[in-house]
CSV table of C-alpha atoms in Angstrom, one decimal:
chain,number,residue,atom,x,y,z
A,1,MET,CA,-52.1,-4.8,-147.8
A,2,ARG,CA,-52.6,-8.3,-146.4
A,3,HIS,CA,-51.3,-9.0,-142.9
A,4,ASP,CA,-51.0,-12.8,-143.0
A,5,GLY,CA,-48.6,-12.9,-140.1
A,6,PRO,CA,-46.8,-15.5,-138.1
A,7,VAL,CA,-49.0,-17.9,-136.2
A,8,ASP,CA,-46.8,-17.5,-133.1
A,9,GLY,CA,-48.3,-14.1,-132.4
A,10,SER,CA,-45.1,-12.2,-133.2
A,11,LYS,CA,-45.4,-8.7,-134.5
A,12,LEU,CA,-46.7,-8.3,-138.1
A,13,ARG,CA,-44.5,-6.3,-140.4
A,14,ARG,CA,-45.6,-3.5,-142.8
A,15,ILE,CA,-43.5,-3.4,-145.9
A,16,VAL,CA,-43.9,-1.2,-148.9
A,17,LEU,CA,-42.1,-1.8,-152.2
A,18,VAL,CA,-41.9,0.9,-155.0
A,19,ASP,CA,-40.5,-0.7,-158.1
A,20,ASP,CA,-41.8,-0.9,-161.7
A,21,LEU,CA,-40.6,-4.4,-162.4
A,22,ARG,CA,-39.2,-6.3,-159.4
A,23,SER,CA,-40.9,-8.1,-156.5
A,24,PHE,CA,-39.7,-9.9,-153.4
A,25,VAL,CA,-38.3,-13.2,-154.4
A,26,ASP,CA,-39.3,-14.9,-151.1
A,27,GLY,CA,-43.0,-13.9,-151.6
A,28,ARG,CA,-43.1,-11.8,-148.4
A,29,ASP,CA,-46.3,-9.8,-147.9
A,30,ALA,CA,-45.9,-6.3,-149.0
A,31,ALA,CA,-47.9,-3.4,-150.5
A,32,VAL,CA,-46.4,-2.8,-154.0
A,33,ALA,CA,-46.5,0.3,-156.2
A,34,ARG,CA,-45.4,0.2,-159.8
A,35,SER,CA,-45.1,4.0,-160.4
A,36,SER,CA,-44.2,7.1,-158.4
A,37,ALA,CA,-47.9,8.2,-158.4
A,38,ALA,CA,-48.9,4.8,-156.9
A,39,GLY,CA,-46.0,5.1,-154.4
A,40,VAL,CA,-47.2,8.5,-153.3
A,41,ALA,CA,-50.7,7.1,-152.9
A,42,LEU,CA,-49.5,4.1,-150.9
A,43,LEU,CA,-47.5,6.4,-148.5
A,44,GLU,CA,-50.5,8.6,-148.0
A,45,ARG,CA,-52.7,5.6,-147.3
A,46,HIS,CA,-50.3,4.5,-144.6
A,47,ARG,CA,-49.5,8.0,-143.3
A,48,ASP,CA,-50.3,7.3,-139.7
A,49,GLU,CA,-48.9,3.8,-139.5
A,50,ARG,CA,-45.4,2.5,-138.9
A,51,LEU,CA,-43.8,1.1,-141.9
A,52,ASP,CA,-41.1,-1.4,-140.9
A,53,GLU,CA,-39.5,-1.3,-144.4
A,54,LEU,CA,-39.8,0.9,-147.4
A,55,TRP,CA,-38.0,-0.4,-150.5
A,56,LEU,CA,-37.3,2.1,-153.3
A,57,ASP,CA,-36.1,1.8,-156.8
A,58,HIS,CA,-34.9,4.9,-158.6
A,59,ASP,CA,-36.0,4.4,-162.3
A,60,LEU,CA,-39.6,3.4,-162.6
A,61,GLY,CA,-40.0,3.1,-166.4
A,62,GLU,CA,-40.4,5.6,-169.1
A,63,ALA,CA,-39.6,9.0,-167.7
A,64,ASP,CA,-40.9,8.2,-164.2
A,65,THR,CA,-38.5,8.2,-161.2
A,66,ILE,CA,-38.8,7.8,-157.5
A,67,TRP,CA,-38.4,11.5,-156.8
A,68,PRO,CA,-42.1,12.3,-156.2
A,69,VAL,CA,-42.0,9.7,-153.4
A,70,VAL,CA,-38.8,11.1,-152.0
A,71,GLU,CA,-40.3,14.6,-152.1
A,72,VAL,CA,-43.3,13.4,-150.0
A,73,LEU,CA,-41.0,12.0,-147.4
A,74,GLU,CA,-38.8,15.1,-147.4
A,75,ARG,CA,-41.9,17.5,-147.1
A,76,ALA,CA,-43.3,15.4,-144.2
A,77,ALA,CA,-39.9,15.7,-142.3
A,78,PHE,CA,-39.7,19.4,-143.1
A,79,GLU,CA,-43.1,19.9,-141.6
A,80,GLY,CA,-42.1,18.1,-138.4
A,81,ARG,CA,-44.1,15.0,-139.1
A,82,PRO,CA,-41.7,12.5,-140.8
A,83,PHE,CA,-43.1,9.2,-141.8
A,84,ASP,CA,-42.4,6.5,-139.2
A,85,ILE,CA,-40.2,4.1,-141.1
A,86,GLY,CA,-37.9,1.5,-139.6
A,87,VAL,CA,-35.5,1.5,-142.6
A,88,VAL,CA,-35.6,2.7,-146.2
A,89,HIS,CA,-33.9,0.2,-148.5
A,90,VAL,CA,-32.6,1.8,-151.7
A,91,HIS,CA,-32.3,-1.1,-154.1
A,92,SER,CA,-31.8,0.8,-157.4
A,93,ALA,CA,-29.4,-0.5,-160.0
A,94,ASN,CA,-28.7,3.2,-160.8
A,95,PRO,CA,-25.7,4.1,-158.6
A,96,ALA,CA,-25.9,7.8,-159.0
A,97,GLY,CA,-29.7,7.9,-158.4
A,98,ALA,CA,-29.3,5.6,-155.4
A,99,GLY,CA,-26.7,7.8,-153.8
A,100,LYS,CA,-28.7,10.9,-154.3
A,101,MET,CA,-31.8,9.3,-152.8
A,102,ALA,CA,-29.9,8.0,-149.8
A,103,GLN,CA,-28.3,11.4,-149.2
A,104,ALA,CA,-31.6,13.3,-149.5
A,105,LEU,CA,-33.4,10.9,-147.1
A,106,GLN,CA,-30.6,10.7,-144.6
A,107,ARG,CA,-30.5,14.5,-144.5
A,108,TRP,CA,-34.1,14.4,-143.1
A,109,GLY,CA,-33.3,11.8,-140.5
A,110,TYR,CA,-34.5,8.7,-142.2
A,111,ARG,CA,-32.5,5.5,-141.7
A,112,VAL,CA,-31.3,4.4,-145.1
A,113,ARG,CA,-29.6,1.3,-146.3
A,114,ILE,CA,-28.2,1.0,-149.8
A,115,ALA,CA,-29.3,-2.4,-151.0
A,116,SER,CA,-28.4,-2.3,-154.7
A,117,GLY,CA,-28.0,-5.8,-156.0
A,118,SER,CA,-30.0,-7.2,-153.1
A,119,ALA,CA,-31.1,-10.8,-153.6
A,120,ALA,CA,-34.4,-9.9,-151.8
A,121,VAL,CA,-35.9,-8.3,-154.9
A,122,GLY,CA,-35.9,-9.8,-158.4
A,123,TYR,CA,-37.7,-10.0,-161.7
A,124,LEU,CA,-40.6,-12.4,-161.4
A,125,ASN,CA,-43.2,-13.6,-163.9
A,126,GLU,CA,-46.3,-12.1,-162.4
């Protein structure tokens, strides 16, 4: 993950996006995973770092969903070592999936914001 931060010395932000198709429309610097397996690997790579934002989509193409990523977050909290995440943004277009994700993560103490339809993420030609 690049950390091309502000020139004024303000704090650099760590952002992770797990989405099979969308990216940040403003081009913000983020580590991006396009599958649940890649999302789990990204979380593990940043296990001992604070993530300012974690953006999660529910449906990740084919039969893949975000649930393996959610399970890693739940297990960490269950073991008394939750990931240090400022806010989890659930931006899925799947309302039932988004609600279940938010409920599961909130139950373990993660700060969750439902961001379905957020203008921050969109389909880009990469």
